[in-house]
Amino acid sequence: MSNELRQACMRIARRVRFESDDAIAPHQVSVLVHLTSGPMSPGELADRDRVTAPSMTRTVAGLVEAGWAEREADPHDGRRVLITITDRGRTALGTMRHRRDRWMFTRVQRLSARDQATLARAAEILHRLADE
Amino acid sequence: MSNELRQACMRIARRVRFESDDAIAPHQVSVLVHLTSGPMSPGELADRDRVTAPSMTRTVAGLVEAGWAEREADPHDGRRVLITITDRGRTALGTMRHRRDRWMFTRVQRLSARDQATLARAAEILHRLADE
DNA sequence: TATTGTTATACTCTATAACTATA
DNA sequence: TATAGTTATAGAGTATAACAATA
């Protein structure tokens, strides 16, 4: 069963990404999402996304250039830099999420009440599972 | 609710991809999966994955070089080429799927029988939804 | 001396434009 | 003349190696 479930989740995720044609690149989305939890250093971001430090330097530079993030010096450690998401960054992320949610909503809407209830319970279970 | 479900599927998909460290690159996986339905031309593959023809030329060249696919001339149209997945390609795909399924299985296993039953029904509904 | 971050350089995936071969 | 595929070239994203600044 878990095989079917795993594949079902991946198929849904693929179609959502495929058909929502996002304005933000996947690696940028990932970093912006991390930044919604608060300011973070490039090194911390690199660890979370399992990319190298130079890659994150480039990604952060792109986000700053797009106006979606800002750099500031860490007051406690002169070596560190803190990256913060901007209001424009939050807006861009919100727009993307809205598009993706709309794709899902139009399809879930057509299901029976019973199926929708099952999916609601499944969503809760899957979130717990992803939290582990 | 559909928002929560959409995000849950994407979180699961992300973690599966992230933690199964595949030996096949994502764009190669996609092409190999298409080829399991039967031989296909580069142009057809390019359309399905929404990449340009030159990109698919490169991807196919990589798959052939890795021994995961083969090229043959189309007997009915001298311009066309047919790409076929090899046994080694099927094996590579199978290994990847097995790793991904194992990740999911170890987590689903720990859930209550009730939760597992909910997820089983959800998997079926999600597959129908992805088929649309 | 260790840590944080950047710059230099190369490789891969993707795209557009131009080309070859066949219909 | 249109179509299928490739080659040429350039633009991103990522990696390793070498470097600068700070702890």
PDB file of C-alpha atoms (C1' of nucleotides) in Angstrom:
ATOM      1  CA  MET A   1       0.000   0.000   0.000  1.00  0.00           C
ATOM      2  CA  SER A   2       2.730   2.487   0.968  1.00  0.00           C
ATOM      3  CA  ASN A   3       4.099   2.102  -2.584  1.00  0.00           C
ATOM      4  CA  GLU A   4       0.799   3.266  -4.056  1.00  0.00           C
ATOM      5  CA  LEU A   5       0.613   6.122  -1.579  1.00  0.00           C
ATOM      6  CA  ARG A   6       4.182   7.218  -2.247  1.00  0.00           C
ATOM      7  CA  GLN A   7       3.601   7.225  -5.983  1.00  0.00           C
ATOM      8  CA  ALA A   8       0.252   9.019  -5.612  1.00  0.00           C
ATOM      9  CA  CYS A   9       1.873  11.842  -3.627  1.00  0.00           C
ATOM     10  CA  MET A  10       4.677  12.155  -6.153  1.00  0.00           C
ATOM     11  CA  ARG A  11       2.279  12.201  -9.097  1.00  0.00           C
ATOM     12  CA  ILE A  12       0.209  14.959  -7.483  1.00  0.00           C
ATOM     13  CA  ALA A  13       3.331  16.960  -6.594  1.00  0.00           C
ATOM     14  CA  ARG A  14       4.674  16.602 -10.117  1.00  0.00           C
ATOM     15  CA  ARG A  15       1.476  17.769 -11.766  1.00  0.00           C
ATOM     16  CA  VAL A  16       1.137  20.709  -9.390  1.00  0.00           C
ATOM     17  CA  ARG A  17       4.682  21.856 -10.170  1.00  0.00           C
ATOM     18  CA  PHE A  18       4.246  21.122 -13.865  1.00  0.00           C
ATOM     19  CA  GLU A  19       0.967  22.920 -14.372  1.00  0.00           C
ATOM     20  CA  SER A  20       1.286  25.905 -12.069  1.00  0.00           C
ATOM     21  CA  ASP A  21       4.188  27.390 -14.062  1.00  0.00           C
ATOM     22  CA  ASP A  22       5.814  29.183 -11.168  1.00  0.00           C
ATOM     23  CA  ALA A  23       7.626  32.495 -11.506  1.00  0.00           C
ATOM     24  CA  ILE A  24      10.149  31.407  -8.858  1.00  0.00           C
ATOM     25  CA  ALA A  25      12.688  28.646  -9.548  1.00  0.00           C
ATOM     26  CA  PRO A  26      12.510  25.554  -7.298  1.00  0.00           C
ATOM     27  CA  HIS A  27      15.792  26.223  -5.478  1.00  0.00           C
ATOM     28  CA  GLN A  28      14.688  29.795  -4.836  1.00  0.00           C
ATOM     29  CA  VAL A  29      11.309  28.647  -3.504  1.00  0.00           C
ATOM     30  CA  SER A  30      13.023  26.326  -1.068  1.00  0.00           C
ATOM     31  CA  VAL A  31      15.236  29.096   0.334  1.00  0.00           C
ATOM     32  CA  LEU A  32      12.372  31.583   0.593  1.00  0.00           C
ATOM     33  CA  VAL A  33      10.313  29.034   2.505  1.00  0.00           C
ATOM     34  CA  HIS A  34      13.165  28.530   4.978  1.00  0.00           C
ATOM     35  CA  LEU A  35      13.401  32.298   5.414  1.00  0.00           C
ATOM     36  CA  THR A  36       9.739  32.592   6.397  1.00  0.00           C
ATOM     37  CA  SER A  37      10.811  31.046   9.729  1.00  0.00           C
ATOM     38  CA  GLY A  38      13.156  33.979  10.289  1.00  0.00           C
ATOM     39  CA  PRO A  39      16.553  35.332   9.176  1.00  0.00           C
ATOM     40  CA  MET A  40      19.156  32.688   8.399  1.00  0.00           C
ATOM     41  CA  SER A  41      22.813  32.599   7.375  1.00  0.00           C
ATOM     42  CA  PRO A  42      23.885  31.319   3.943  1.00  0.00           C
ATOM     43  CA  GLY A  43      25.641  28.388   5.606  1.00  0.00           C
ATOM     44  CA  GLU A  44      22.499  27.340   7.425  1.00  0.00           C
ATOM     45  CA  LEU A  45      20.481  27.596   4.208  1.00  0.00           C
ATOM     46  CA  ALA A  46      23.093  25.538   2.356  1.00  0.00           C
ATOM     47  CA  ASP A  47      22.886  22.792   4.997  1.00  0.00           C
ATOM     48  CA  ARG A  48      19.091  22.655   4.869  1.00  0.00           C
ATOM     49  CA  ASP A  49      18.993  22.306   1.096  1.00  0.00           C
ATOM     50  CA  ARG A  50      22.089  20.120   0.933  1.00  0.00           C
ATOM     51  CA  VAL A  51      23.895  22.306  -1.525  1.00  0.00           C
ATOM     52  CA  THR A  52      27.424  23.672  -1.224  1.00  0.00           C
ATOM     53  CA  ALA A  53      28.225  27.086   0.206  1.00  0.00           C
ATOM     54  CA  PRO A  54      29.193  28.581  -3.179  1.00  0.00           C
ATOM     55  CA  SER A  55      25.886  27.448  -4.661  1.00  0.00           C
ATOM     56  CA  MET A  56      23.991  29.141  -1.865  1.00  0.00           C
ATOM     57  CA  THR A  57      26.045  32.302  -2.352  1.00  0.00           C
ATOM     58  CA  ARG A  58      24.757  32.394  -5.936  1.00  0.00           C
ATOM     59  CA  THR A  59      21.182  31.574  -5.016  1.00  0.00           C
ATOM     60  CA  VAL A  60      21.075  34.238  -2.320  1.00  0.00           C
ATOM     61  CA  ALA A  61      22.576  36.765  -4.740  1.00  0.00           C
ATOM     62  CA  GLY A  62      19.752  35.983  -7.160  1.00  0.00           C
ATOM     63  CA  LEU A  63      17.080  36.398  -4.481  1.00  0.00           C
ATOM     64  CA  VAL A  64      18.567  39.730  -3.388  1.00  0.00           C
ATOM     65  CA  GLU A  65      18.760  40.913  -6.990  1.00  0.00           C
ATOM     66  CA  ALA A  66      15.102  39.983  -7.500  1.00  0.00           C
ATOM     67  CA  GLY A  67      14.164  41.961  -4.388  1.00  0.00           C
ATOM     68  CA  TRP A  68      12.871  38.851  -2.594  1.00  0.00           C
ATOM     69  CA  ALA A  69      15.543  38.804   0.130  1.00  0.00           C
ATOM     70  CA  GLU A  70      17.987  41.147   1.861  1.00  0.00           C
ATOM     71  CA  ARG A  71      21.440  40.747   3.359  1.00  0.00           C
ATOM     72  CA  GLU A  72      22.588  42.216   6.665  1.00  0.00           C
ATOM     73  CA  ALA A  73      25.654  41.753   8.835  1.00  0.00           C
ATOM     74  CA  ASP A  74      25.361  39.576  11.938  1.00  0.00           C
ATOM     75  CA  PRO A  75      25.911  41.934  14.902  1.00  0.00           C
ATOM     76  CA  HIS A  76      27.419  39.133  17.025  1.00  0.00           C
ATOM     77  CA  ASP A  77      29.778  37.538  14.497  1.00  0.00           C
ATOM     78  CA  GLY A  78      31.547  39.563  11.823  1.00  0.00           C
ATOM     79  CA  ARG A  79      32.036  36.530   9.619  1.00  0.00           C
ATOM     80  CA  ARG A  80      28.355  35.771   9.345  1.00  0.00           C
ATOM     81  CA  VAL A  81      25.676  37.283   7.140  1.00  0.00           C
ATOM     82  CA  LEU A  82      21.960  37.119   7.832  1.00  0.00           C
ATOM     83  CA  ILE A  83      19.482  36.744   4.989  1.00  0.00           C
ATOM     84  CA  THR A  84      15.942  38.043   5.477  1.00  0.00           C
ATOM     85  CA  ILE A  85      12.888  37.585   3.256  1.00  0.00           C
ATOM     86  CA  THR A  86      11.359  40.871   2.066  1.00  0.00           C
ATOM     87  CA  ASP A  87       7.679  41.770   1.753  1.00  0.00           C
ATOM     88  CA  ARG A  88       8.009  41.318  -1.989  1.00  0.00           C
ATOM     89  CA  GLY A  89       9.461  37.866  -1.349  1.00  0.00           C
ATOM     90  CA  ARG A  90       6.493  36.931   0.833  1.00  0.00           C
ATOM     91  CA  THR A  91       4.116  38.221  -1.824  1.00  0.00           C
ATOM     92  CA  ALA A  92       5.847  36.203  -4.558  1.00  0.00           C
ATOM     93  CA  LEU A  93       5.669  33.088  -2.398  1.00  0.00           C
ATOM     94  CA  GLY A  94       2.006  33.757  -1.652  1.00  0.00           C
ATOM     95  CA  THR A  95       1.158  34.126  -5.323  1.00  0.00           C
ATOM     96  CA  MET A  96       2.857  30.843  -6.105  1.00  0.00           C
ATOM     97  CA  ARG A  97       1.057  29.026  -3.310  1.00  0.00           C
ATOM     98  CA  HIS A  98      -2.272  30.461  -4.415  1.00  0.00           C
ATOM     99  CA  ARG A  99      -1.808  29.145  -7.944  1.00  0.00           C
ATOM    100  CA  ARG A 100      -0.805  25.728  -6.691  1.00  0.00           C
ATOM    101  CA  ASP A 101      -3.702  25.562  -4.254  1.00  0.00           C
ATOM    102  CA  ARG A 102      -6.143  26.553  -6.960  1.00  0.00           C
ATOM    103  CA  TRP A 103      -4.999  23.654  -9.128  1.00  0.00           C
ATOM    104  CA  MET A 104      -5.701  21.257  -6.261  1.00  0.00           C
ATOM    105  CA  PHE A 105      -8.942  22.913  -5.179  1.00  0.00           C
ATOM    106  CA  THR A 106     -10.633  22.679  -8.573  1.00  0.00           C
ATOM    107  CA  ARG A 107     -10.008  18.925  -8.580  1.00  0.00           C
ATOM    108  CA  VAL A 108     -10.835  18.124  -4.953  1.00  0.00           C
ATOM    109  CA  GLN A 109     -14.037  20.112  -5.267  1.00  0.00           C
ATOM    110  CA  ARG A 110     -15.457  17.614  -7.757  1.00  0.00           C
ATOM    111  CA  LEU A 111     -15.063  14.656  -5.403  1.00  0.00           C
ATOM    112  CA  SER A 112     -17.814  13.232  -3.214  1.00  0.00           C
ATOM    113  CA  ALA A 113     -18.139  14.504   0.351  1.00  0.00           C
ATOM    114  CA  ARG A 114     -17.013  11.100   1.563  1.00  0.00           C
ATOM    115  CA  ASP A 115     -13.831  11.173  -0.543  1.00  0.00           C
ATOM    116  CA  GLN A 116     -13.098  14.717   0.535  1.00  0.00           C
ATOM    117  CA  ALA A 117     -13.419  13.684   4.172  1.00  0.00           C
ATOM    118  CA  THR A 118     -10.993  10.815   3.587  1.00  0.00           C
ATOM    119  CA  LEU A 119      -8.494  13.174   1.957  1.00  0.00           C
ATOM    120  CA  ALA A 120      -8.829  15.656   4.813  1.00  0.00           C
ATOM    121  CA  ARG A 121      -7.915  12.946   7.320  1.00  0.00           C
ATOM    122  CA  ALA A 122      -5.120  11.728   5.043  1.00  0.00           C
ATOM    123  CA  ALA A 123      -3.657  15.221   4.769  1.00  0.00           C
ATOM    124  CA  GLU A 124      -3.385  15.418   8.533  1.00  0.00           C
ATOM    125  CA  ILE A 125      -1.702  12.001   8.744  1.00  0.00           C
ATOM    126  CA  LEU A 126       0.704  12.812   5.906  1.00  0.00           C
ATOM    127  CA  HIS A 127       1.747  16.070   7.558  1.00  0.00           C
ATOM    128  CA  ARG A 128       2.555  14.181  10.753  1.00  0.00           C
ATOM    129  CA  LEU A 129       4.495  11.675   8.697  1.00  0.00           C
ATOM    130  CA  ALA A 130       6.460  14.409   6.930  1.00  0.00           C
ATOM    131  CA  ASP A 131       7.226  16.086  10.262  1.00  0.00           C
ATOM    132  CA  GLU A 132       9.161  13.075  11.562  1.00  0.00           C
TER     133      GLU A 132
ATOM    134  CA  MET B   1      -8.540  21.527   3.075  1.00  0.00           C
ATOM    135  CA  SER B   2      -7.191  21.023  -0.454  1.00  0.00           C
ATOM    136  CA  ASN B   3      -4.389  23.446   0.460  1.00  0.00           C
ATOM    137  CA  GLU B   4      -3.321  21.210   3.333  1.00  0.00           C
ATOM    138  CA  LEU B   5      -3.546  18.144   1.125  1.00  0.00           C
ATOM    139  CA  ARG B   6      -1.580  19.743  -1.685  1.00  0.00           C
ATOM    140  CA  GLN B   7       1.148  20.784   0.686  1.00  0.00           C
ATOM    141  CA  ALA B   8       1.206  17.386   2.401  1.00  0.00           C
ATOM    142  CA  CYS B   9       1.726  15.606  -0.932  1.00  0.00           C
ATOM    143  CA  MET B  10       4.485  18.015  -1.907  1.00  0.00           C
ATOM    144  CA  ARG B  11       6.234  17.650   1.452  1.00  0.00           C
ATOM    145  CA  ILE B  12       6.179  13.858   1.175  1.00  0.00           C
ATOM    146  CA  ALA B  13       7.388  13.967  -2.438  1.00  0.00           C
ATOM    147  CA  ARG B  14      10.179  16.331  -1.520  1.00  0.00           C
ATOM    148  CA  ARG B  15      11.426  14.214   1.347  1.00  0.00           C
ATOM    149  CA  VAL B  16      11.290  11.035  -0.720  1.00  0.00           C
ATOM    150  CA  ARG B  17      13.352  12.626  -3.482  1.00  0.00           C
ATOM    151  CA  PHE B  18      15.656  14.265  -0.970  1.00  0.00           C
ATOM    152  CA  GLU B  19      16.389  11.229   1.155  1.00  0.00           C
ATOM    153  CA  SER B  20      16.481   8.431  -1.399  1.00  0.00           C
ATOM    154  CA  ASP B  21      19.556   9.839  -3.145  1.00  0.00           C
ATOM    155  CA  ASP B  22      18.778   8.461  -6.576  1.00  0.00           C
ATOM    156  CA  ALA B  23      21.428   7.304  -9.020  1.00  0.00           C
ATOM    157  CA  ILE B  24      19.336   8.609 -11.924  1.00  0.00           C
ATOM    158  CA  ALA B  25      18.838  12.337 -12.488  1.00  0.00           C
ATOM    159  CA  PRO B  26      15.225  13.627 -12.363  1.00  0.00           C
ATOM    160  CA  HIS B  27      14.982  14.433 -16.082  1.00  0.00           C
ATOM    161  CA  GLN B  28      16.347  10.975 -16.908  1.00  0.00           C
ATOM    162  CA  VAL B  29      13.853   9.298 -14.576  1.00  0.00           C
ATOM    163  CA  SER B  30      10.993  11.074 -16.295  1.00  0.00           C
ATOM    164  CA  VAL B  31      12.070   9.900 -19.754  1.00  0.00           C
ATOM    165  CA  LEU B  32      12.669   6.324 -18.625  1.00  0.00           C
ATOM    166  CA  VAL B  33       9.203   6.217 -17.068  1.00  0.00           C
ATOM    167  CA  HIS B  34       7.665   7.363 -20.366  1.00  0.00           C
ATOM    168  CA  LEU B  35       9.617   4.659 -22.187  1.00  0.00           C
ATOM    169  CA  THR B  36       8.174   1.907 -19.996  1.00  0.00           C
ATOM    170  CA  SER B  37       4.939   2.425 -21.978  1.00  0.00           C
ATOM    171  CA  GLY B  38       6.782   1.514 -25.171  1.00  0.00           C
ATOM    172  CA  PRO B  39       9.254   2.981 -27.696  1.00  0.00           C
ATOM    173  CA  MET B  40       8.896   6.698 -28.297  1.00  0.00           C
ATOM    174  CA  SER B  41      10.508   9.328 -30.545  1.00  0.00           C
ATOM    175  CA  PRO B  42      12.638  12.143 -29.106  1.00  0.00           C
ATOM    176  CA  GLY B  43      10.050  14.670 -30.229  1.00  0.00           C
ATOM    177  CA  GLU B  44       7.279  12.861 -28.395  1.00  0.00           C
ATOM    178  CA  LEU B  45       9.418  12.675 -25.245  1.00  0.00           C
ATOM    179  CA  ALA B  46      10.231  16.377 -25.513  1.00  0.00           C
ATOM    180  CA  ASP B  47       6.524  17.245 -25.716  1.00  0.00           C
ATOM    181  CA  ARG B  48       5.651  15.123 -22.689  1.00  0.00           C
ATOM    182  CA  ASP B  49       8.314  16.698 -20.501  1.00  0.00           C
ATOM    183  CA  ARG B  50       7.879  20.166 -21.964  1.00  0.00           C
ATOM    184  CA  VAL B  51      11.504  20.604 -22.897  1.00  0.00           C
ATOM    185  CA  THR B  52      12.913  21.608 -26.274  1.00  0.00           C
ATOM    186  CA  ALA B  53      14.023  19.116 -28.905  1.00  0.00           C
ATOM    187  CA  PRO B  54      17.750  19.873 -28.438  1.00  0.00           C
ATOM    188  CA  SER B  55      17.428  19.251 -24.688  1.00  0.00           C
ATOM    189  CA  MET B  56      15.849  15.882 -25.332  1.00  0.00           C
ATOM    190  CA  THR B  57      18.588  15.032 -27.830  1.00  0.00           C
ATOM    191  CA  ARG B  58      21.098  15.501 -25.026  1.00  0.00           C
ATOM    192  CA  THR B  59      19.043  13.630 -22.438  1.00  0.00           C
ATOM    193  CA  VAL B  60      18.525  10.675 -24.774  1.00  0.00           C
ATOM    194  CA  ALA B  61      22.248  10.663 -25.609  1.00  0.00           C
ATOM    195  CA  GLY B  62      22.985  10.426 -21.888  1.00  0.00           C
ATOM    196  CA  LEU B  63      20.553   7.552 -21.387  1.00  0.00           C
ATOM    197  CA  VAL B  64      22.020   5.658 -24.351  1.00  0.00           C
ATOM    198  CA  GLU B  65      25.542   6.249 -23.069  1.00  0.00           C
ATOM    199  CA  ALA B  66      24.523   4.924 -19.642  1.00  0.00           C
ATOM    200  CA  GLY B  67      23.081   1.804 -21.283  1.00  0.00           C
ATOM    201  CA  TRP B  68      19.565   2.599 -20.068  1.00  0.00           C
ATOM    202  CA  ALA B  69      18.059   3.227 -23.522  1.00  0.00           C
ATOM    203  CA  GLU B  70      18.676   2.370 -27.177  1.00  0.00           C
ATOM    204  CA  ARG B  71      18.105   4.150 -30.472  1.00  0.00           C
ATOM    205  CA  GLU B  72      16.684   2.580 -33.606  1.00  0.00           C
ATOM    206  CA  ALA B  73      15.482   3.946 -36.925  1.00  0.00           C
ATOM    207  CA  ASP B  74      11.734   4.185 -37.535  1.00  0.00           C
ATOM    208  CA  PRO B  75      10.989   1.751 -40.395  1.00  0.00           C
ATOM    209  CA  HIS B  76       8.076   3.886 -41.629  1.00  0.00           C
ATOM    210  CA  ASP B  77       9.667   7.350 -41.505  1.00  0.00           C
ATOM    211  CA  GLY B  78      13.340   7.885 -42.207  1.00  0.00           C
ATOM    212  CA  ARG B  79      13.378  11.157 -40.280  1.00  0.00           C
ATOM    213  CA  ARG B  80      12.213   9.628 -37.036  1.00  0.00           C
ATOM    214  CA  VAL B  81      14.138   7.769 -34.383  1.00  0.00           C
ATOM    215  CA  LEU B  82      12.621   5.420 -31.825  1.00  0.00           C
ATOM    216  CA  ILE B  83      14.011   5.248 -28.312  1.00  0.00           C
ATOM    217  CA  THR B  84      13.572   2.041 -26.313  1.00  0.00           C
ATOM    218  CA  ILE B  85      14.292   1.372 -22.650  1.00  0.00           C
ATOM    219  CA  THR B  86      16.808  -1.449 -22.079  1.00  0.00           C
ATOM    220  CA  ASP B  87      16.716  -4.157 -19.417  1.00  0.00           C
ATOM    221  CA  ARG B  88      19.415  -2.263 -17.556  1.00  0.00           C
ATOM    222  CA  GLY B  89      17.225   0.822 -17.734  1.00  0.00           C
ATOM    223  CA  ARG B  90      14.295  -1.076 -16.228  1.00  0.00           C
ATOM    224  CA  THR B  91      16.541  -2.422 -13.504  1.00  0.00           C
ATOM    225  CA  ALA B  92      17.869   1.044 -12.667  1.00  0.00           C
ATOM    226  CA  LEU B  93      14.313   2.370 -12.485  1.00  0.00           C
ATOM    227  CA  GLY B  94      13.285  -0.572 -10.305  1.00  0.00           C
ATOM    228  CA  THR B  95      16.148   0.014  -7.879  1.00  0.00           C
ATOM    229  CA  MET B  96      15.209   3.668  -7.541  1.00  0.00           C
ATOM    230  CA  ARG B  97      11.555   2.837  -6.934  1.00  0.00           C
ATOM    231  CA  HIS B  98      12.486   0.244  -4.361  1.00  0.00           C
ATOM    232  CA  ARG B  99      14.528   2.761  -2.384  1.00  0.00           C
ATOM    233  CA  ARG B 100      11.759   5.320  -2.512  1.00  0.00           C
ATOM    234  CA  ASP B 101       9.134   2.791  -1.498  1.00  0.00           C
ATOM    235  CA  ARG B 102      11.268   1.624   1.414  1.00  0.00           C
ATOM    236  CA  TRP B 103      11.457   5.187   2.746  1.00  0.00           C
ATOM    237  CA  MET B 104       7.667   5.397   2.709  1.00  0.00           C
ATOM    238  CA  PHE B 105       7.101   1.894   4.019  1.00  0.00           C
ATOM    239  CA  THR B 106       9.190   2.318   7.154  1.00  0.00           C
ATOM    240  CA  ARG B 107       7.094   5.345   8.097  1.00  0.00           C
ATOM    241  CA  VAL B 108       3.633   4.078   7.173  1.00  0.00           C
ATOM    242  CA  GLN B 109       4.348   0.852   9.062  1.00  0.00           C
ATOM    243  CA  ARG B 110       4.469   2.718  12.375  1.00  0.00           C
ATOM    244  CA  LEU B 111       0.987   4.170  11.974  1.00  0.00           C
ATOM    245  CA  SER B 112      -2.177   2.727  13.504  1.00  0.00           C
ATOM    246  CA  ALA B 113      -4.233   0.270  11.438  1.00  0.00           C
ATOM    247  CA  ARG B 114      -6.934   2.897  11.234  1.00  0.00           C
ATOM    248  CA  ASP B 115      -4.570   5.545   9.836  1.00  0.00           C
ATOM    249  CA  GLN B 116      -3.113   3.067   7.380  1.00  0.00           C
ATOM    250  CA  ALA B 117      -6.601   2.247   6.139  1.00  0.00           C
ATOM    251  CA  THR B 118      -7.322   5.949   5.649  1.00  0.00           C
ATOM    252  CA  LEU B 119      -4.109   6.377   3.671  1.00  0.00           C
ATOM    253  CA  ALA B 120      -4.894   3.349   1.516  1.00  0.00           C
ATOM    254  CA  ARG B 121      -8.236   4.867   0.536  1.00  0.00           C
ATOM    255  CA  ALA B 122      -6.575   8.270   0.020  1.00  0.00           C
ATOM    256  CA  ALA B 123      -3.942   6.754  -2.284  1.00  0.00           C
ATOM    257  CA  GLU B 124      -6.662   5.370  -4.503  1.00  0.00           C
ATOM    258  CA  ILE B 125      -8.486   8.715  -4.626  1.00  0.00           C
ATOM    259  CA  LEU B 126      -5.280  10.642  -5.323  1.00  0.00           C
ATOM    260  CA  HIS B 127      -4.379   8.343  -8.206  1.00  0.00           C
ATOM    261  CA  ARG B 128      -7.770   8.966  -9.774  1.00  0.00           C
ATOM    262  CA  LEU B 129      -7.258  12.673  -9.247  1.00  0.00           C
ATOM    263  CA  ALA B 130      -3.818  12.582 -10.882  1.00  0.00           C
ATOM    264  CA  ASP B 131      -5.202  10.595 -13.827  1.00  0.00           C
ATOM    265  CA  GLU B 132      -7.571  13.383 -14.877  1.00  0.00           C
TER     266      GLU B 132
ATOM    267  C1'  DT C   1      44.083  27.351  13.643  1.00  0.00           C
ATOM    268  C1'  DA C   2      39.068  26.890  12.636  1.00  0.00           C
ATOM    269  C1'  DT C   3      35.031  28.928  10.663  1.00  0.00           C
ATOM    270  C1'  DT C   4      32.138  31.805   7.405  1.00  0.00           C
ATOM    271  C1'  DG C   5      31.608  33.336   3.161  1.00  0.00           C
ATOM    272  C1'  DT C   6      33.259  34.533  -1.482  1.00  0.00           C
ATOM    273  C1'  DT C   7      35.691  34.181  -6.033  1.00  0.00           C
ATOM    274  C1'  DA C   8      37.640  31.230  -9.904  1.00  0.00           C
ATOM    275  C1'  DT C   9      36.744  27.572 -12.837  1.00  0.00           C
ATOM    276  C1'  DA C  10      34.475  23.556 -14.834  1.00  0.00           C
ATOM    277  C1'  DC C  11      30.488  20.486 -15.764  1.00  0.00           C
ATOM    278  C1'  DT C  12      25.579  19.644 -16.614  1.00  0.00           C
ATOM    279  C1'  DC C  13      20.861  20.912 -18.151  1.00  0.00           C
ATOM    280  C1'  DT C  14      18.276  24.064 -20.625  1.00  0.00           C
ATOM    281  C1'  DA C  15      17.216  27.316 -24.348  1.00  0.00           C
ATOM    282  C1'  DT C  16      17.390  29.721 -29.127  1.00  0.00           C
ATOM    283  C1'  DA C  17      19.200  29.725 -33.794  1.00  0.00           C
ATOM    284  C1'  DA C  18      21.021  27.472 -37.652  1.00  0.00           C
ATOM    285  C1'  DC C  19      21.711  23.217 -40.165  1.00  0.00           C
ATOM    286  C1'  DT C  20      20.865  18.271 -42.322  1.00  0.00           C
ATOM    287  C1'  DA C  21      17.970  14.724 -43.941  1.00  0.00           C
ATOM    288  C1'  DT C  22      13.566  12.996 -45.164  1.00  0.00           C
ATOM    289  C1'  DA C  23       8.465  13.558 -46.404  1.00  0.00           C
TER     290       DA C  23
ATOM    291  C1'  DT D   1       7.812  23.528 -48.228  1.00  0.00           C
ATOM    292  C1'  DA D   2       7.169  21.212 -43.767  1.00  0.00           C
ATOM    293  C1'  DT D   3       8.833  18.042 -40.299  1.00  0.00           C
ATOM    294  C1'  DA D   4      12.279  15.297 -37.227  1.00  0.00           C
ATOM    295  C1'  DG D   5      16.370  15.531 -35.353  1.00  0.00           C
ATOM    296  C1'  DT D   6      21.034  17.352 -34.593  1.00  0.00           C
ATOM    297  C1'  DT D   7      24.837  20.707 -33.914  1.00  0.00           C
ATOM    298  C1'  DA D   8      26.504  25.371 -32.274  1.00  0.00           C
ATOM    299  C1'  DT D   9      26.410  28.540 -28.755  1.00  0.00           C
ATOM    300  C1'  DA D  10      24.942  30.821 -24.563  1.00  0.00           C
ATOM    301  C1'  DG D  11      22.724  31.203 -19.890  1.00  0.00           C
ATOM    302  C1'  DA D  12      21.676  29.131 -15.323  1.00  0.00           C
ATOM    303  C1'  DG D  13      22.676  26.039 -11.262  1.00  0.00           C
ATOM    304  C1'  DT D  14      25.873  23.191  -9.006  1.00  0.00           C
ATOM    305  C1'  DA D  15      30.462  21.408  -7.636  1.00  0.00           C
ATOM    306  C1'  DT D  16      35.517  21.570  -6.138  1.00  0.00           C
ATOM    307  C1'  DA D  17      39.546  24.338  -5.103  1.00  0.00           C
ATOM    308  C1'  DA D  18      41.597  28.434  -3.585  1.00  0.00           C
ATOM    309  C1'  DC D  19      41.150  32.762  -1.129  1.00  0.00           C
ATOM    310  C1'  DA D  20      39.730  36.694   2.418  1.00  0.00           C
ATOM    311  C1'  DA D  21      38.032  38.032   6.726  1.00  0.00           C
ATOM    312  C1'  DT D  22      36.898  37.073  11.395  1.00  0.00           C
ATOM    313  C1'  DA D  23      36.783  34.105  15.729  1.00  0.00           C
TER     314       DA D  23
END
